[in-house]
Amino acid sequence: MVVISDPTVLRGIAEFYENEVGEAIIARTESLATFRELGPPDLCHIIKTNPKALVKDLGSYHYVLGVDSSSSATLAAYLNSLSYSIGPVNPKQPNPWKLRSGTYCCFNAFSRVDVRVEVRIPGGVESYAVDLRGDKHPITNPALWQETFVSAILRAILDDNDEPDGNDGRPLLGLRKLDPLPTLSVEKRFLDAAAAEFWKGWQLGTEPEVQVATYFSNHLTNGVMKYFTESGRLNMAARFLEGLFEKDAEVAAALARSYIGDDDEIRAVKTLFDGIKRMPHSYGILLVQVDFLKSKGKLDMAAKLAKMAVTASPSEYVTWAKLADIYIQMGDYESALLALNSCPMFTYCEKDAQRMPPPARIHLPLKPETPDKDPSPNDAKAAAAQQQQQHGTIYDDNDPRESEVHPELQRLPALSLRGTFAKAYALLIRIVGKIGWDALLKHRSKVFVMEEEYRIQRALVEEGAALADDEEDNRSARPQGEVDLLGVSENSSALPKAVLKGDEKNEEKKEDLIAWGGDEEAEDKKGKGKASGLSEEEAAFFMNGTESGDKADAGGFESVALDGPEETKDAGLTIDELLKKAGGGTGSAPSESVVKTKEPQDKMGSVDGTRTTTRTPNARPKRTSVALTFRTKRLCEKWLDNLFMVLYNDLRLYTALKQEMSQYRSSDNTGPYKQLLFRKTGAEWEIYGDLALRLGHPEDAVVAYRLSLEQRFSARSWLRLLSISAEGVGDIHGAPPGGEKETGAGEAARIREALKAAVKLVTVLDRAFVDNTFPSPISRAIFALIGKYGYQKVHNVLISMNVPQKSYRLITRYFEYAEVFRVKGVEW
């Protein structure tokens, strides 16, 4: 960190300096065509001038979220406020650098244009819109400003740059975030504008797990629901959606969720009833009913509705995932694996971002560290030190060696999972958490075709085809009508219909069926209608098994298609019956299906035991259960097979983590403890904490995060600890795991741990000029504590902690926000 003496920088605002003035605006214009959904954060570009300097003009830009963009006047006011941030380096001399002009760029996600306001000082204000081709158009329609206002607020609400895994693990450097809705009047204005634009919300796109945006699942609806959910004010969300529900029944899905979150279940049930009557095939309404029934323990009814949701929308991931979730709750893990295997997976699309040229230099402002107590008025040096601005990041004090990570931890495949793949992996982890890894493998071998089974089946088919070719050669050498080894002629009518059916293309399959027949005595006894001891179903399988298996969709619940009566029988089955039929095989595990044989054997050695060689010209191996076991299983999707390998890798590393934890708990704070810390860097302990949290072990994650924080500062680790404490999971200083009733001391310990993390974060982030209140992960955790334990109790615990006065002032702004906006729990 260095003290800033550069007169060209803005105080308290990160800046990226251009190599050529105006290149940032050109780069944004070229990137407009790549914006698919809400668009990137707003871009603020300014030009500073100094007539006396060698380089008279300097161009810089920064990213910002939360600025009121309802008119050109509000954006011009923000640009004008930047001119007061260019302060003098020396109080006795004015700063020669002045703000000459500025351009604010805000993407309108509804009309797909970039609204820009250009301010010239001195001069005027010009506003215009730039389309995806880069052409400028004057703004003549006032509705364009309303769309721009809603788009900007939604970007600020849905932004996750300050989350532990924000922006897909690559947080945007230097992003300035302001409170998008600082007052109740601005919030009311936003809700009125959002209601007017609600029916165009599907144009904005939706979350990555949903393929097609709807009225109940799009960025506008999700943004409103997220805003009110995190603040515990779902009654306001219900009030916003009530009028919209009268116009479209699909809104019932979001409205019912609001009622349930506000503990108004009676109105929620009535809303779901009215919505399903008006729109019976809305999967969104069905999924809300599934969640409601699951919370009441009615898993059988929830499973039926989940199947109806799959039938209503089989191409959506969320419906299949909900069905798998219900099966996991019911303990039917084989059906859960089949449902998970049937999930349609979507390619993850990263968030909109603009490509910028490399900046000439970057200015990251940082306040100097101050003592816990405020300096007295007589202490002039300490007061002056607080006014000095430094350059750097909050991580500059960390030892660089603590950021080193073992290559194996850096290459963890689970870290790259996004979208539907991350959600499916979470379901797989839930199964492992309930039954363990070994039981999961057993269930996997029962429902999916394993590699050994596939190899054996393929070998059987190839051998059958070879025998059929030999039989065809023998028949061609015999006179017509001569009796063959099977006791029937080629023109005999004793062959079953399953063999005689088809044209010349099925001739090879017919010979294959004859070659795989049973003994002749059984054939003579059964007579017509049976071929070589095979039932019609088995005969049809050997004729079409491999072919239909290729045609069948590996992701569905449909059985292998059969020629004959079975095909029409399967057509009328329900999803439950098809699922049961597909997973009902009783085949053994792969290790049991391969049995060693003894000598002597012929080339075709049987897999069901020993078989001595025979002198029969066309020896026929005995039929085995491998084929029938093969046809009752499904082919595992490639992505699901990869997730099994990802899970195995995570479990292997977690086992090593448990050994480290046991060593840590059994050692004292002297020699062994120091050796433990020496073997793992702070970054590695943080990765181990993420691993434990991902696998559903928050207690071990807390220990790993604390070990990481003892070696280096990490906002990510503090945010994880804050989230774990606020959500009520894990063992926090004597507090029982989530789900058990806490004592008064346990509640106080949990609140104290959460507030300790919140105080540390707000104090450190204040040095980096991060001062937004809501939405943020810190406000979400504090509001969750208030909603669970009450405002008075949380506030009293904060007072009892005796935090420094400056930190207390910073943390109390969240409590003030809770009082103004009437967050849930503020009354008690």
mmCIF file of N, CA, C and O in Angstrom, residues 230 722 726 754-755 758-759 762 776-788 794 811 814-815 818 823-824:
data_model
loop_
_atom_site.group_PDB
_atom_site.id
_atom_site.type_symbol
_atom_site.label_atom_id
_atom_site.label_comp_id
_atom_site.label_asym_id
_atom_site.label_seq_id
_atom_site.Cartn_x
_atom_site.Cartn_y
_atom_site.Cartn_z
ATOM 1 N N GLU A 230 -35.014 -11.839 0.999
ATOM 2 C CA GLU A 230 -33.837 -11.613 1.831
ATOM 3 C C GLU A 230 -34.105 -10.627 2.952
ATOM 4 O O GLU A 230 -33.415 -10.653 3.974
ATOM 5 N N LEU A 722 -20.139 -16.363 8.383
ATOM 6 C CA LEU A 722 -21.333 -15.564 8.639
ATOM 7 C C LEU A 722 -22.580 -16.284 8.158
ATOM 8 O O LEU A 722 -23.607 -16.323 8.856
ATOM 9 N N ALA A 726 -25.601 -17.652 10.573
ATOM 10 C CA ALA A 726 -26.924 -17.050 10.435
ATOM 11 C C ALA A 726 -27.980 -18.071 10.036
ATOM 12 O O ALA A 726 -29.142 -17.958 10.443
ATOM 13 N N ALA A 754 -22.126 -14.830 14.535
ATOM 14 C CA ALA A 754 -22.534 -14.181 13.290
ATOM 15 C C ALA A 754 -22.210 -12.689 13.326
ATOM 16 O O ALA A 754 -21.690 -12.134 12.343
ATOM 17 N N LEU A 755 -22.486 -12.042 14.449
ATOM 18 C CA LEU A 755 -22.196 -10.606 14.549
ATOM 19 C C LEU A 755 -20.697 -10.338 14.555
ATOM 20 O O LEU A 755 -20.244 -9.306 14.038
ATOM 21 N N ALA A 758 -19.791 -10.352 10.994
ATOM 22 C CA ALA A 758 -20.340 -9.168 10.321
ATOM 23 C C ALA A 758 -19.543 -7.921 10.673
ATOM 24 O O ALA A 758 -19.248 -7.086 9.803
ATOM 25 N N VAL A 759 -19.182 -7.764 11.948
ATOM 26 C CA VAL A 759 -18.403 -6.592 12.363
ATOM 27 C C VAL A 759 -17.046 -6.585 11.691
ATOM 28 O O VAL A 759 -16.553 -5.541 11.222
ATOM 29 N N VAL A 762 -17.605 -5.584 7.856
ATOM 30 C CA VAL A 762 -17.951 -4.181 7.576
ATOM 31 C C VAL A 762 -16.775 -3.273 7.895
ATOM 32 O O VAL A 762 -16.569 -2.243 7.224
ATOM 33 N N SER A 776 -27.003 -7.276 0.147
ATOM 34 C CA SER A 776 -25.624 -7.726 0.325
ATOM 35 C C SER A 776 -25.653 -8.966 1.206
ATOM 36 O O SER A 776 -26.627 -9.195 1.934
ATOM 37 N N PRO A 777 -24.613 -9.795 1.168
ATOM 38 C CA PRO A 777 -24.609 -10.987 2.028
ATOM 39 C C PRO A 777 -24.601 -10.655 3.511
ATOM 40 O O PRO A 777 -25.127 -11.418 4.324
ATOM 41 N N ILE A 778 -24.029 -9.509 3.887
ATOM 42 C CA ILE A 778 -24.020 -9.131 5.304
ATOM 43 C C ILE A 778 -25.427 -8.778 5.766
ATOM 44 O O ILE A 778 -25.887 -9.233 6.827
ATOM 45 N N SER A 779 -26.139 -7.976 4.984
ATOM 46 C CA SER A 779 -27.510 -7.616 5.361
ATOM 47 C C SER A 779 -28.415 -8.841 5.362
ATOM 48 O O SER A 779 -29.297 -8.971 6.224
ATOM 49 N N ARG A 780 -28.224 -9.749 4.423
ATOM 50 C CA ARG A 780 -29.052 -10.944 4.386
ATOM 51 C C ARG A 780 -28.882 -11.772 5.656
ATOM 52 O O ARG A 780 -29.863 -12.275 6.226
ATOM 53 N N ALA A 781 -27.641 -11.896 6.144
ATOM 54 C CA ALA A 781 -27.399 -12.676 7.357
ATOM 55 C C ALA A 781 -27.971 -11.976 8.584
ATOM 56 O O ALA A 781 -28.591 -12.614 9.447
ATOM 57 N N ILE A 782 -27.793 -10.667 8.683
ATOM 58 C CA ILE A 782 -28.311 -9.935 9.851
ATOM 59 C C ILE A 782 -29.833 -9.956 9.864
ATOM 60 O O ILE A 782 -30.462 -10.153 10.921
ATOM 61 N N PHE A 783 -30.467 -9.789 8.719
ATOM 62 C CA PHE A 783 -31.932 -9.828 8.668
ATOM 63 C C PHE A 783 -32.463 -11.224 8.977
ATOM 64 O O PHE A 783 -33.551 -11.370 9.544
ATOM 65 N N ALA A 784 -31.686 -12.267 8.610
ATOM 66 C CA ALA A 784 -32.094 -13.631 8.965
ATOM 67 C C ALA A 784 -32.045 -13.824 10.478
ATOM 68 O O ALA A 784 -32.932 -14.475 11.058
ATOM 69 N N LEU A 785 -31.023 -13.263 11.132
ATOM 70 C CA LEU A 785 -30.959 -13.341 12.588
ATOM 71 C C LEU A 785 -32.118 -12.589 13.237
ATOM 72 O O LEU A 785 -32.724 -13.073 14.209
ATOM 73 N N ILE A 786 -32.433 -11.413 12.715
ATOM 74 C CA ILE A 786 -33.536 -10.628 13.276
ATOM 75 C C ILE A 786 -34.857 -11.367 13.090
ATOM 76 O O ILE A 786 -35.705 -11.396 13.993
ATOM 77 N N GLY A 787 -35.055 -11.977 11.925
ATOM 78 C CA GLY A 787 -36.292 -12.696 11.686
ATOM 79 C C GLY A 787 -36.433 -13.946 12.538
ATOM 80 O O GLY A 787 -37.552 -14.384 12.844
ATOM 81 N N LYS A 788 -35.309 -14.530 12.957
ATOM 82 C CA LYS A 788 -35.354 -15.770 13.741
ATOM 83 C C LYS A 788 -35.383 -15.513 15.238
ATOM 84 O O LYS A 788 -36.120 -16.181 15.988
ATOM 85 N N VAL A 794 -31.062 -9.584 19.131
ATOM 86 C CA VAL A 794 -29.848 -9.451 18.315
ATOM 87 C C VAL A 794 -29.131 -8.155 18.643
ATOM 88 O O VAL A 794 -27.889 -8.116 18.773
ATOM 89 N N ILE A 811 -21.966 -1.040 11.757
ATOM 90 C CA ILE A 811 -22.891 -2.167 11.792
ATOM 91 C C ILE A 811 -24.319 -1.718 12.091
ATOM 92 O O ILE A 811 -25.285 -2.386 11.687
ATOM 93 N N TYR A 814 -27.280 -1.305 9.369
ATOM 94 C CA TYR A 814 -28.144 -2.415 8.974
ATOM 95 C C TYR A 814 -29.369 -2.500 9.879
ATOM 96 O O TYR A 814 -30.473 -2.804 9.411
ATOM 97 N N PHE A 815 -29.206 -2.192 11.157
ATOM 98 C CA PHE A 815 -30.346 -2.189 12.072
ATOM 99 C C PHE A 815 -31.262 -0.999 11.784
ATOM 100 O O PHE A 815 -32.485 -1.114 11.908
ATOM 101 N N ALA A 818 -33.357 -1.969 8.878
ATOM 102 C CA ALA A 818 -34.407 -2.901 9.287
ATOM 103 C C ALA A 818 -35.580 -2.165 9.920
ATOM 104 O O ALA A 818 -36.744 -2.534 9.710
ATOM 105 N N VAL A 823 -38.411 -4.788 8.533
ATOM 106 C CA VAL A 823 -37.986 -6.156 8.251
ATOM 107 C C VAL A 823 -38.665 -7.109 9.235
ATOM 108 O O VAL A 823 -38.990 -6.740 10.372
ATOM 109 N N LYS A 824 -38.892 -8.331 8.814
ATOM 110 C CA LYS A 824 -39.537 -9.325 9.667
ATOM 111 C C LYS A 824 -38.741 -9.523 10.958
ATOM 112 O O LYS A 824 -37.541 -9.731 10.949
#
